Short mmCIF file of C-alpha atoms in Angstrom, two decimals:
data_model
loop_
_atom_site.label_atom_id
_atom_site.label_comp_id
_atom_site.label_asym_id
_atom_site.label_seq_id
_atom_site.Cartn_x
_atom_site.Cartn_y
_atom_site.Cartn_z
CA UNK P 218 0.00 0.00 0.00
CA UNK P 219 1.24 3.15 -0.90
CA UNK P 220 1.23 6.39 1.51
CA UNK P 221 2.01 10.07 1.27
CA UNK P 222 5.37 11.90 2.32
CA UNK P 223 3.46 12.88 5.32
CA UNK P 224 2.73 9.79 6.63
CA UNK P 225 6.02 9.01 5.95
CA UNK P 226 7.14 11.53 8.00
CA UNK P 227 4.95 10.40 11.01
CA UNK P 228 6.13 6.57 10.88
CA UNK P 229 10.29 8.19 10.93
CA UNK P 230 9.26 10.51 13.71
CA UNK P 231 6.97 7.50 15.66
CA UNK P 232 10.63 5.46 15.57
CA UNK P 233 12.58 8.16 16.82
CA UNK P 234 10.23 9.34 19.67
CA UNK P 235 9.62 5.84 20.60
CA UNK P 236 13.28 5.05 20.28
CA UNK P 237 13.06 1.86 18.26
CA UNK P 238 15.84 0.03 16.40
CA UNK P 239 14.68 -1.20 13.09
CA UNK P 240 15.81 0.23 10.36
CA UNK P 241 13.13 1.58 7.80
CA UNK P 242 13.66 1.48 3.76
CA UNK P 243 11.72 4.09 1.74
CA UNK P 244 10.58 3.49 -1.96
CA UNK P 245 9.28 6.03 -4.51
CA UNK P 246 10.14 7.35 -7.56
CA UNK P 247 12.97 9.79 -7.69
CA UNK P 248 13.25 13.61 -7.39
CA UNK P 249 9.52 13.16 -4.73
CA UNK P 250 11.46 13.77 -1.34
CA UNK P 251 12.64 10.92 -0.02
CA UNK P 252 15.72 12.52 0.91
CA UNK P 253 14.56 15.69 1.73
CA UNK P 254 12.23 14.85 4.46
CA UNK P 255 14.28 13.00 6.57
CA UNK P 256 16.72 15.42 6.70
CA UNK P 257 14.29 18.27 7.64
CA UNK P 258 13.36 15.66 10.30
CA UNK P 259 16.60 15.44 11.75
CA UNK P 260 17.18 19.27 11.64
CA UNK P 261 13.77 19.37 13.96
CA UNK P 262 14.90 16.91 16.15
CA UNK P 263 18.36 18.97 16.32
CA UNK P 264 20.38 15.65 14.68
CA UNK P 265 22.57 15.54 11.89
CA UNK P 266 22.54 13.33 9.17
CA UNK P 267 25.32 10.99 7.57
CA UNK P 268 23.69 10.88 3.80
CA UNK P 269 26.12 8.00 1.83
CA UNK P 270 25.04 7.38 -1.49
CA UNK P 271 25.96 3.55 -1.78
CA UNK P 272 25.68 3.35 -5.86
CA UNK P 273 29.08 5.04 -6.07
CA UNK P 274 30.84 2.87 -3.04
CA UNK P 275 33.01 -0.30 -3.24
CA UNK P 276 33.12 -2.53 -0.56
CA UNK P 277 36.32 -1.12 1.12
CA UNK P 278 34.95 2.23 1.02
CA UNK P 279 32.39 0.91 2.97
CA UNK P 280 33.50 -1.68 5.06
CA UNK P 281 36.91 -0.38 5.63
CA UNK P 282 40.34 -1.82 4.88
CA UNK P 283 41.81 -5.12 6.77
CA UNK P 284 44.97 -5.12 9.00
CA UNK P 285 46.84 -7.47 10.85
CA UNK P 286 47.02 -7.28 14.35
CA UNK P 287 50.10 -7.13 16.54
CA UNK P 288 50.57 -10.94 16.49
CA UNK P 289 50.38 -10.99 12.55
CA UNK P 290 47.83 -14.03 13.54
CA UNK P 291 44.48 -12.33 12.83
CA UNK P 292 43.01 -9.62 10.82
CA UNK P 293 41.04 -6.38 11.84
CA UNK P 294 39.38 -3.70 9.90
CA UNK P 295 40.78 0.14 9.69
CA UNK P 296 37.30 1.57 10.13
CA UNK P 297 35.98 4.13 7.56
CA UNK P 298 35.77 7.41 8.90
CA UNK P 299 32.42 8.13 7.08
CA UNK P 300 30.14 6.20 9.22
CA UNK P 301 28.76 8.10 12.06
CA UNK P 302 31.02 8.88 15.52
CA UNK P 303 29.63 10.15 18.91
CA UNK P 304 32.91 12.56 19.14
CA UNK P 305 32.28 13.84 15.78
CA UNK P 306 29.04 13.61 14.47
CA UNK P 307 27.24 13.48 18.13
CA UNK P 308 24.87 10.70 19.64
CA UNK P 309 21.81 10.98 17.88
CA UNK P 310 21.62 11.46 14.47
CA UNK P 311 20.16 9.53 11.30
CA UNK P 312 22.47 7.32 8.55
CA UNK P 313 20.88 7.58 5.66
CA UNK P 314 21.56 4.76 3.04
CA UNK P 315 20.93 6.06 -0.53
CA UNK P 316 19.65 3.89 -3.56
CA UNK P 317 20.26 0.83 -1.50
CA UNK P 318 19.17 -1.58 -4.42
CA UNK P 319 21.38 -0.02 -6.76
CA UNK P 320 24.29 -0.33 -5.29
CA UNK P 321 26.72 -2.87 -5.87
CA UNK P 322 26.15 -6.43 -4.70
CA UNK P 323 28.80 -6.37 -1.82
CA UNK P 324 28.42 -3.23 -0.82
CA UNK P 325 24.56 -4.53 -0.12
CA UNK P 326 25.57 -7.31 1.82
CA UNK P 327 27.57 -4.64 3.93
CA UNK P 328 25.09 -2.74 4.48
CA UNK P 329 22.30 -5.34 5.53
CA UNK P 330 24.63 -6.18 7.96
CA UNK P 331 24.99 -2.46 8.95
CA UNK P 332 21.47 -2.33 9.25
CA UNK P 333 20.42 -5.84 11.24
CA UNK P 334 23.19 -5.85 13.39
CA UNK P 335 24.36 -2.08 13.55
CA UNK P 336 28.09 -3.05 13.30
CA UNK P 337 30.61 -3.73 10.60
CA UNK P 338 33.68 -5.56 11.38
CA UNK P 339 34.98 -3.40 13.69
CA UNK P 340 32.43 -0.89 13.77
CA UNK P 341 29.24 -0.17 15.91
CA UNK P 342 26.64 2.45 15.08
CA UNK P 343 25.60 4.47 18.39
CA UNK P 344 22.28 3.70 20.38
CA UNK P 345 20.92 7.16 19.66
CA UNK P 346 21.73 6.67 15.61
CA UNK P 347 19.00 5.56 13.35
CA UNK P 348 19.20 3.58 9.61
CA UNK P 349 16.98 5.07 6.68
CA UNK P 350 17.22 3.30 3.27
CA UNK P 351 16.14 5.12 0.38
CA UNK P 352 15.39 2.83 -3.09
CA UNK P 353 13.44 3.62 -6.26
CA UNK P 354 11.16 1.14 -7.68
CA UNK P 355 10.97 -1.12 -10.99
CA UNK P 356 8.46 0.73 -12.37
CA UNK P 357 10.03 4.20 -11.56
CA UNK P 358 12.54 3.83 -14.61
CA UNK P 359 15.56 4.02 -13.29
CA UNK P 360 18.59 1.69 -12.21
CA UNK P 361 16.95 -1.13 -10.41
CA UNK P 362 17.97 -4.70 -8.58
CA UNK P 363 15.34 -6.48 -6.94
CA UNK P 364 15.84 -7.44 -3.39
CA UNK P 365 15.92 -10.79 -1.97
CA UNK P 366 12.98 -11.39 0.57
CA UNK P 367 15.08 -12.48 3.28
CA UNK P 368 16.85 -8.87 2.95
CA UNK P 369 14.00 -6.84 2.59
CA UNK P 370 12.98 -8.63 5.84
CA UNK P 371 15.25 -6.61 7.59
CA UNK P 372 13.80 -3.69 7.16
CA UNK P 373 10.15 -1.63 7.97
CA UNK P 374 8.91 -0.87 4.42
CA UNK P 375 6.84 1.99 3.36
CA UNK P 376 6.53 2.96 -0.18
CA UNK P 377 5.47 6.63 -1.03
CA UNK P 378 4.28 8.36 -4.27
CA UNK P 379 3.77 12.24 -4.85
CA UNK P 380 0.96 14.17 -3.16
CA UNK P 381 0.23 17.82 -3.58
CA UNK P 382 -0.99 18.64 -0.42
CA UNK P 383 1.68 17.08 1.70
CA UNK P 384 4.29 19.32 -0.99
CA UNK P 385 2.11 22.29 -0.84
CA UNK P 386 2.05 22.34 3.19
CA UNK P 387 5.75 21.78 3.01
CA UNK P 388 6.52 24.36 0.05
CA UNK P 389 4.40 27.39 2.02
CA UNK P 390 6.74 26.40 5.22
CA UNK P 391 10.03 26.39 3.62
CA UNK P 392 9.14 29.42 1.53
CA UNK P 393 9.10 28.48 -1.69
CA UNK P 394 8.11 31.31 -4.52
CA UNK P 395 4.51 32.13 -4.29
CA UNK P 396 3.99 32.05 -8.35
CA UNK P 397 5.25 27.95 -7.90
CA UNK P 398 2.86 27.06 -5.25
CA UNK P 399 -0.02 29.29 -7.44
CA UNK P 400 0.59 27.16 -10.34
CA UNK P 401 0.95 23.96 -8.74
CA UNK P 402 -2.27 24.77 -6.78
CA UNK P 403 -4.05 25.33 -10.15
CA UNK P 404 -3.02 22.39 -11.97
CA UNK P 405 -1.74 19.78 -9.52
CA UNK P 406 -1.10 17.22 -12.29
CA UNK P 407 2.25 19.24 -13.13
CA UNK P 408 3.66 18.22 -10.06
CA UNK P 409 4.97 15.16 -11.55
CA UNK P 410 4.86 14.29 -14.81
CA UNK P 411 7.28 11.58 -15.24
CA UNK P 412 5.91 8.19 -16.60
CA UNK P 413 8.04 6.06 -18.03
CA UNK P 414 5.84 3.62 -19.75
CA UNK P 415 4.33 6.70 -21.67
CA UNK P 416 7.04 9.11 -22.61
CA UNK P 417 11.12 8.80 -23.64
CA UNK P 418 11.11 12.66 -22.13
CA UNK P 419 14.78 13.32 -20.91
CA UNK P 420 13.35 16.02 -18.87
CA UNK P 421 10.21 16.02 -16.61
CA UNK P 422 8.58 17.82 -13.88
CA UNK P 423 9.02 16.70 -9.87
CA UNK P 424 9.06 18.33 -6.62
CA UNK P 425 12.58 18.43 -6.94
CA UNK P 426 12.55 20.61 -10.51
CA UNK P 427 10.27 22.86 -8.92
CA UNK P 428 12.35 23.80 -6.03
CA UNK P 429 14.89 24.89 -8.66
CA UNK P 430 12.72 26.92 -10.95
CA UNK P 431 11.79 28.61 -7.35
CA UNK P 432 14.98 29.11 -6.48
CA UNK P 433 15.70 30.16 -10.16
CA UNK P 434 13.03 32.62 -10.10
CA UNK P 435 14.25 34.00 -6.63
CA UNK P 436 17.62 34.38 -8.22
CA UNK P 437 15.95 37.44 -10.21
CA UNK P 438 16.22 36.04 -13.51
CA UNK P 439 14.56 37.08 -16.41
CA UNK P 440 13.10 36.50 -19.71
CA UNK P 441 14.83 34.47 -22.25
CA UNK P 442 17.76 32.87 -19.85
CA UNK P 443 14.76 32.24 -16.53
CA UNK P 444 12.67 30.52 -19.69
CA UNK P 445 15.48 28.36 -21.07
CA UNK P 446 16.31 27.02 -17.96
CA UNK P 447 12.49 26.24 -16.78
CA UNK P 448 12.45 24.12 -19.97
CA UNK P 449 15.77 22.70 -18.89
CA UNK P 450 14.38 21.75 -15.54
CA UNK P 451 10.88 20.70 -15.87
CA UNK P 452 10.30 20.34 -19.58
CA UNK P 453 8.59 22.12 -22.65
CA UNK P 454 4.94 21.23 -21.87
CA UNK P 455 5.09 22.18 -17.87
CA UNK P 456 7.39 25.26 -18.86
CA UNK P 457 5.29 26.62 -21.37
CA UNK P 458 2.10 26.32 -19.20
CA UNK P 459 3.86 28.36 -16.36
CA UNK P 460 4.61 31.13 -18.73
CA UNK P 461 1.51 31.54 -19.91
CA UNK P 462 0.18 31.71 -15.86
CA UNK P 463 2.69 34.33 -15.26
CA UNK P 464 1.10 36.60 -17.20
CA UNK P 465 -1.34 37.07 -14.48
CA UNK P 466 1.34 38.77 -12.11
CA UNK P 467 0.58 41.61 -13.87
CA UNK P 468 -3.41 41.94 -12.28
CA UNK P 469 -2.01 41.33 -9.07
CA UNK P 470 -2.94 44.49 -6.37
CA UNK P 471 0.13 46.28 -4.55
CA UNK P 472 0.93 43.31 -2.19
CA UNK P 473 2.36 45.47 0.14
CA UNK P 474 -0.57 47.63 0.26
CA UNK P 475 -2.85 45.12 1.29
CA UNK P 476 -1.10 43.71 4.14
CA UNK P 477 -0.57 47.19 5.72
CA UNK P 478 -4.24 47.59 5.24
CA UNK P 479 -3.93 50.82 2.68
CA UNK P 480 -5.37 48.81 0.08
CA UNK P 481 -8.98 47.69 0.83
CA UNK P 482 -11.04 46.73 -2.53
CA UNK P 483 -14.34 46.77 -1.52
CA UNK P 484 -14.09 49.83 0.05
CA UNK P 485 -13.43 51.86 -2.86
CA UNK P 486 -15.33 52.98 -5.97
CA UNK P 487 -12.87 50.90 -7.89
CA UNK P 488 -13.36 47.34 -6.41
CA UNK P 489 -10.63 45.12 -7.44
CA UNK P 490 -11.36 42.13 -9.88
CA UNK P 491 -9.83 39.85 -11.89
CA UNK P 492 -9.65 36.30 -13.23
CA UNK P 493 -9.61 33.02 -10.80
CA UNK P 494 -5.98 32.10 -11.68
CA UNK P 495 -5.09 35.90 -10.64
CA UNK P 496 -6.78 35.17 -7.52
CA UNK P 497 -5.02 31.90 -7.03
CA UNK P 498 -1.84 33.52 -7.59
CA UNK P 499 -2.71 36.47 -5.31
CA UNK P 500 -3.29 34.00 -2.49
CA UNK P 501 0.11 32.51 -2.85
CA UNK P 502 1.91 36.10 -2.76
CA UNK P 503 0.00 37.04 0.83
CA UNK P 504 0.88 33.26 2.25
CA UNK P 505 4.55 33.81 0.91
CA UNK P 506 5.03 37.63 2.57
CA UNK P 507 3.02 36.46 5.98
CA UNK P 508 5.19 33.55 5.82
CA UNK P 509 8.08 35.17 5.22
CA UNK P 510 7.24 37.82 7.97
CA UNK P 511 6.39 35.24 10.64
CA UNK P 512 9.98 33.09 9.56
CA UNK P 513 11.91 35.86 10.44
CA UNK P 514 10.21 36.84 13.98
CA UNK P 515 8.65 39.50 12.70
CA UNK P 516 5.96 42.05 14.56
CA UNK P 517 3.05 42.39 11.78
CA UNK P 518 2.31 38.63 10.51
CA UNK P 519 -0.71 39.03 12.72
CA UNK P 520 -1.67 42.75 11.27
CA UNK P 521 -0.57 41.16 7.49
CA UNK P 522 -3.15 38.21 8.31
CA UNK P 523 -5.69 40.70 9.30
CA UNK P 524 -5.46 42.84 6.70
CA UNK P 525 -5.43 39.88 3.85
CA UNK P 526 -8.40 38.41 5.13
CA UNK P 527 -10.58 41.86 4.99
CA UNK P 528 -8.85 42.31 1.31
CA UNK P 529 -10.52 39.35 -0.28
CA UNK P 530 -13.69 39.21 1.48
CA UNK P 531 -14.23 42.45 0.04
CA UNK P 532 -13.86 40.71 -3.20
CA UNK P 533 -17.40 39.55 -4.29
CA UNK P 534 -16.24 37.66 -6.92
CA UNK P 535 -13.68 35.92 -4.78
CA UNK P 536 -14.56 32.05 -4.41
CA UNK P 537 -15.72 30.43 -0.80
CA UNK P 538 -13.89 27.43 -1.57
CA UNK P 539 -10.56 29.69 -2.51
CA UNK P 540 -11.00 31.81 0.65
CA UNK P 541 -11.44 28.09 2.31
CA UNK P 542 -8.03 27.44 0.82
CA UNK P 543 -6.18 30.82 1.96
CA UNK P 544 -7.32 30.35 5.71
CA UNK P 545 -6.02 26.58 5.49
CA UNK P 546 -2.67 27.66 3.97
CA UNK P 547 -2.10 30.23 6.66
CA UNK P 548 -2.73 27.91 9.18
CA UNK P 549 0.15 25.77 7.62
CA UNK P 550 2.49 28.29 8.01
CA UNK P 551 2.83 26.82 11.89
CA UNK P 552 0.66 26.35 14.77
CA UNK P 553 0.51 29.61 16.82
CA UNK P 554 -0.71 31.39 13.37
CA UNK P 555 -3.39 28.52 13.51
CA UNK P 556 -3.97 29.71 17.04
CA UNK P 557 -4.10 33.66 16.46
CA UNK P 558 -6.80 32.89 14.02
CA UNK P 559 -9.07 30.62 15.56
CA UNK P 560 -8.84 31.94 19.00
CA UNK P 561 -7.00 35.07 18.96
CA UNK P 562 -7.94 37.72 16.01
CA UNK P 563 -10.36 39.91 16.85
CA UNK P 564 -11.04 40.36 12.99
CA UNK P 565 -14.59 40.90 12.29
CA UNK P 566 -14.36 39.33 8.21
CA UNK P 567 -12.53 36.74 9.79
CA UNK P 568 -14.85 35.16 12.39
CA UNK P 569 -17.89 35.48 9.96
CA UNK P 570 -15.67 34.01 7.39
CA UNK P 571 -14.74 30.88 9.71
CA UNK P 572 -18.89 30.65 10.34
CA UNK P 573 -19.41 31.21 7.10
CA UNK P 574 -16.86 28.16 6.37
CA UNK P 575 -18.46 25.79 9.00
CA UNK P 576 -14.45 25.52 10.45
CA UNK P 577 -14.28 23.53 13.84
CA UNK P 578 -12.44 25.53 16.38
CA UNK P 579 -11.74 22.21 18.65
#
């Protein structure tokens, strides 16, 4: 059965918290966040990680190299310095075993031994160190080796696939560029586009070419060069589609002028109006500067939250289910702006808003 990043997320965290010893082993196609969330995990926890990516190890890398001992009568192994050590890398912390299947055959056996027994040869991980192996799938088109059953017995198995929401929640947390999240949000297929028993695409869209076309686009490039490498990162069809969205920046209201409250549409003889994707994009810009603003400790995210809300339920036009969707994105920026909302704003659009919504305050 597969699950979602998220519950992902929970089953890692569940094993830390709880403090138990078997190792898990993650499967999903690439470039989804394997990786990515259990280092974010670890950076919660305040743990570092040990990433080793075992397709480009030998055994001896691994392993270590053997020496004689002092009588010439036995052998021991010169331990790797790579592998996790309480005076270096701390007590707690999470080895994380990349493309596991992949790798070579006896750098496999080395590490099922690493991660039944957690020792090899010489070596012995720490109590407070946990094993994560990450491994794509056959049907995820890349290099593959089937593992034997008695291997794969060694491990807790949980096998993920892409989900919006679980991205989405994560992208407005991280900060990721409000015009990515806007045209995820409005066509959720682009997310991933990679399927291999359809297309011979060299290039395709994932949550991990998205991040760079954010961080591209934060870079403050421009025209032909930001275009050329969109293409080059998430392909023609995806690329092309988020060109033609960007066009609705330009109907966006003075962002800054509606979180200080300056700007209020309804209010004035000139109401403002414009197409649903504007309004989807608009949405994204006020989560991305309130989320920014609360990141960074700063004084108005309450005000900015305030003021958004009264800005688009001035908005006749606006939709109930796309206010629905701004209230639950602010409340993923963490839990106290979840709090200030519910329980806390004195915001008159707000409350009727939430009764208007049907939103349980338990």
């Amino acid at each position: 059965m597969s699950i979602t990043i998220r519950q992902f997320e929970m089953a890692v965290r569940a094993t830390i918290e709880k403090k138990l010893r078997r190792s898990l082993k993650v499967l999903g196609p690439t470039g989804i966040g394997k990786s990515e969330v259990v280092h974010q995990i670890a950076k919660s926890y305040g743990m570092g990680v040990i990433d080793i990516r075992l397709l480009l190890w030998s055994l001896t890398d691994l392993k270590g190299v053997p020496y004689p001992d002092d009588t010439h009568t036995y052998t021991k192994w010169l331990i790797n310095d790579v592998l996790p050590r309480s005076d270096r890398d701390g007590d707690n912390g999470i080895l994380l075993l990349e493309e596991l299947d992949d790798a070579p055959k006896t750098v496999r056996a080395a590490a099922y031994q690493l991660t039944l027994d957690r020792k090899l040869g010489n070596y012995m991980l720490g109590d407070g160190w946990y094993i994560i192996a990450t491994s794509n799938r056959e049907q995820d088109g890349g290099a593959y080796t089937a593992s034997l059953a008695p291997l794969n017995d060694r491990f807790e198995i949980h096998e993920v696939e892409p989900d919006f929401q679980t991205w989405r929640d994560y992208a407005i947390k991280v900060g990721f560029n409000p015009l990515i999240i806007a045209y995820l949000s409005a066509n959720q297929t682009a997310l991933y586009t990679f399927k291999p028993e359809e297309t011979a695409d060299v290039v395709f869209a994932t949550p991990r070419s998205w991040a760079a076309v954010s961080d591209l686009l934060d870079s403050g490039l421009e025209g032909e060069v930001l275009r050329t490498k969109t293409v080059a990162n998430v392909g023609l069809s995806e690329a092309t589609g988020f060109f033609k969205y960007l066009k609705n920046t330009k109907l966006l209201p003075n962002i800054e002028a509606v979180l200080s409250g300056a700007y209020i549409g309804g209010n004035t003889d000139t109401p403002y109006h414009a197409p649903l994707d504007a309004y989807w994009l608009l949405i994204q810009n006020l989560v991305h500067a309130i989320g920014a603003e609360f990141r960074r400790d700063g004084d108005n995210w309450r005000l900015f939250a305030d003021n958004s809300v009264n800005f688009i339920c001035h908005i006749n036009s606006f939709p109930l289910e796309l206010k629905k969707s701004y209230v639950d994105q602010l409340c993923e920026i963490d839990v106290r702006m979840r709090e200030y909302l519910f329980n806390s704003s004195r915001n008159k659009k707000l409350s009727e808003l939430l009764q208007q919504l049907d939103y349980l305050k338990a």
